[in-house]
Amino acid sequence: QGLKPEPPVPTESPDPIFGTSKLPSDLPATDPFLGQNKVPDLQKIFQRSDGLPVHLKLGVPDKMLYRTTMALTIGGTIYCLIALYIASQPRNP
């Protein structure tokens, strides 16, 4: 039967499947999805030498999250210890 001849290789690259139709030069500088770069401001906050640990630098929300995490951790530890104590007691016949 023989081999079928291969089709010619295309010389142009195909269009990207998930690409956008806009080129970067077509985008206006004030597009809302670009937003403002907040990294320098956050660097100033986190690198400040004020004696606070880095996980408490952003103030009240960080303190609330930290305290909630600590309360859940301590409560879970106490609950596990109580469950182990109850499980270790012999059952009455």
CSV table of N, CA, C and O in Angstrom, one decimal, residues 34-70:
chain,number,residue,atom,x,y,z
A,34,LEU,N,-5.3,46.4,36.6
A,34,LEU,CA,-3.9,46.5,36.9
A,34,LEU,C,-3.7,47.0,38.3
A,34,LEU,O,-2.8,46.5,39.0
A,35,GLY,N,-4.5,47.9,38.8
A,35,GLY,CA,-4.4,48.3,40.2
A,35,GLY,C,-3.2,49.1,40.5
A,35,GLY,O,-2.4,49.4,39.7
A,36,GLN,N,-3.0,49.4,41.8
A,36,GLN,CA,-1.8,50.1,42.3
A,36,GLN,C,-0.9,49.1,42.9
A,36,GLN,O,-1.3,48.2,43.6
A,37,ASN,N,0.4,49.4,42.8
A,37,ASN,CA,1.4,48.5,43.4
A,37,ASN,C,1.5,48.8,44.9
A,37,ASN,O,1.9,49.9,45.3
A,38,LYS,N,1.1,47.9,45.7
A,38,LYS,CA,1.1,48.1,47.2
A,38,LYS,C,2.3,47.5,47.9
A,38,LYS,O,2.4,47.6,49.1
A,39,VAL,N,3.2,46.9,47.1
A,39,VAL,CA,4.3,46.2,47.7
A,39,VAL,C,5.2,47.2,48.4
A,39,VAL,O,5.6,46.9,49.6
A,40,PRO,N,5.6,48.3,47.9
A,40,PRO,CA,6.5,49.2,48.7
A,40,PRO,C,5.9,49.7,50.0
A,40,PRO,O,6.6,49.8,51.0
A,41,ASP,N,4.6,49.9,50.0
A,41,ASP,CA,3.9,50.3,51.3
A,41,ASP,C,4.0,49.2,52.3
A,41,ASP,O,4.2,49.4,53.5
A,42,LEU,N,3.7,48.0,51.8
A,42,LEU,CA,3.7,46.8,52.7
A,42,LEU,C,5.1,46.6,53.2
A,42,LEU,O,5.3,46.1,54.4
A,43,GLN,N,6.1,46.8,52.4
A,43,GLN,CA,7.5,46.6,52.8
A,43,GLN,C,7.9,47.5,53.9
A,43,GLN,O,8.5,47.2,54.9
A,44,LYS,N,7.4,48.8,53.8
A,44,LYS,CA,7.7,49.8,54.9
A,44,LYS,C,7.0,49.3,56.2
A,44,LYS,O,7.6,49.4,57.3
A,45,ILE,N,5.8,48.8,56.1
A,45,ILE,CA,5.1,48.3,57.3
A,45,ILE,C,5.8,47.1,57.9
A,45,ILE,O,6.1,47.1,59.1
A,46,PHE,N,6.2,46.1,57.1
A,46,PHE,CA,6.7,44.9,57.7
A,46,PHE,C,8.2,45.0,58.1
A,46,PHE,O,8.6,44.2,58.9
A,47,GLN,N,8.9,45.9,57.5
A,47,GLN,CA,10.3,46.1,57.8
A,47,GLN,C,10.6,47.1,58.9
A,47,GLN,O,11.7,47.3,59.3
A,48,ARG,N,9.5,47.7,59.4
A,48,ARG,CA,9.6,48.7,60.5
A,48,ARG,C,10.1,48.0,61.8
A,48,ARG,O,9.7,46.9,62.1
A,49,SER,N,11.1,48.6,62.5
A,49,SER,CA,11.6,48.0,63.7
A,49,SER,C,10.8,48.6,64.9
A,49,SER,O,11.2,49.5,65.5
A,50,ASP,N,9.7,47.9,65.2
A,50,ASP,CA,8.9,48.3,66.4
A,50,ASP,C,8.7,47.2,67.4
A,50,ASP,O,8.0,47.3,68.3
A,51,GLY,N,9.4,46.1,67.2
A,51,GLY,CA,9.4,45.0,68.2
A,51,GLY,C,8.3,44.1,68.1
A,51,GLY,O,8.2,43.1,68.9
A,52,LEU,N,7.4,44.3,67.1
A,52,LEU,CA,6.2,43.4,66.9
A,52,LEU,C,6.6,42.2,66.0
A,52,LEU,O,7.4,42.4,65.1
A,53,PRO,N,6.1,41.0,66.2
A,53,PRO,CA,6.4,40.0,65.3
A,53,PRO,C,5.7,40.3,64.0
A,53,PRO,O,4.7,41.0,63.9
A,54,VAL,N,6.2,39.7,62.9
A,54,VAL,CA,5.7,40.0,61.5
A,54,VAL,C,4.2,39.7,61.4
A,54,VAL,O,3.5,40.3,60.7
A,55,HIS,N,3.7,38.6,62.1
A,55,HIS,CA,2.3,38.2,61.9
A,55,HIS,C,1.4,39.1,62.7
A,55,HIS,O,0.1,38.9,62.7
A,56,LEU,N,1.8,40.1,63.4
A,56,LEU,CA,1.0,41.1,64.1
A,56,LEU,C,1.2,42.5,63.6
A,56,LEU,O,0.6,43.4,64.3
A,57,LYS,N,1.9,42.7,62.5
A,57,LYS,CA,2.2,44.1,62.1
A,57,LYS,C,1.0,44.9,61.6
A,57,LYS,O,1.1,46.1,61.6
A,58,LEU,N,0.0,44.2,61.1
A,58,LEU,CA,-1.1,44.9,60.4
A,58,LEU,C,-2.2,45.4,61.4
A,58,LEU,O,-3.2,45.9,61.0
A,59,GLY,N,-2.0,45.2,62.7
A,59,GLY,CA,-2.9,45.7,63.7
A,59,GLY,C,-4.0,44.8,64.1
A,59,GLY,O,-3.8,43.6,64.3
A,60,VAL,N,-5.2,45.4,64.3
A,60,VAL,CA,-6.3,44.7,65.0
A,60,VAL,C,-6.7,43.4,64.2
A,60,VAL,O,-7.0,42.4,64.9
A,61,PRO,N,-6.9,43.4,62.9
A,61,PRO,CA,-7.3,42.1,62.3
A,61,PRO,C,-6.3,41.0,62.5
A,61,PRO,O,-6.7,39.9,62.7
A,62,ASP,N,-5.0,41.3,62.5
A,62,ASP,CA,-4.0,40.3,62.8
A,62,ASP,C,-4.1,39.8,64.2
A,62,ASP,O,-3.9,38.6,64.5
A,63,LYS,N,-4.3,40.7,65.1
A,63,LYS,CA,-4.4,40.3,66.6
A,63,LYS,C,-5.6,39.5,66.8
A,63,LYS,O,-5.5,38.5,67.5
A,64,MET,N,-6.7,39.8,66.1
A,64,MET,CA,-7.9,39.0,66.3
A,64,MET,C,-7.7,37.6,65.7
A,64,MET,O,-8.1,36.6,66.3
A,65,LEU,N,-7.1,37.5,64.5
A,65,LEU,CA,-6.9,36.2,63.9
A,65,LEU,C,-5.9,35.4,64.7
A,65,LEU,O,-6.1,34.2,64.9
A,66,TYR,N,-4.9,36.0,65.3
A,66,TYR,CA,-3.9,35.3,66.1
A,66,TYR,C,-4.5,34.8,67.4
A,66,TYR,O,-4.4,33.6,67.8
A,67,ARG,N,-5.4,35.6,68.0
A,67,ARG,CA,-6.0,35.2,69.3
A,67,ARG,C,-7.0,34.1,69.0
A,67,ARG,O,-7.1,33.2,69.8
A,68,THR,N,-7.8,34.2,67.9
A,68,THR,CA,-8.7,33.1,67.6
A,68,THR,C,-8.0,31.8,67.3
A,68,THR,O,-8.4,30.7,67.8
A,69,THR,N,-6.9,31.9,66.6
A,69,THR,CA,-6.1,30.7,66.3
A,69,THR,C,-5.6,30.1,67.6
A,69,THR,O,-5.6,28.8,67.8
A,70,MET,N,-5.0,30.9,68.5
A,70,MET,CA,-4.5,30.4,69.7
A,70,MET,C,-5.6,29.8,70.6
A,70,MET,O,-5.4,28.7,71.2
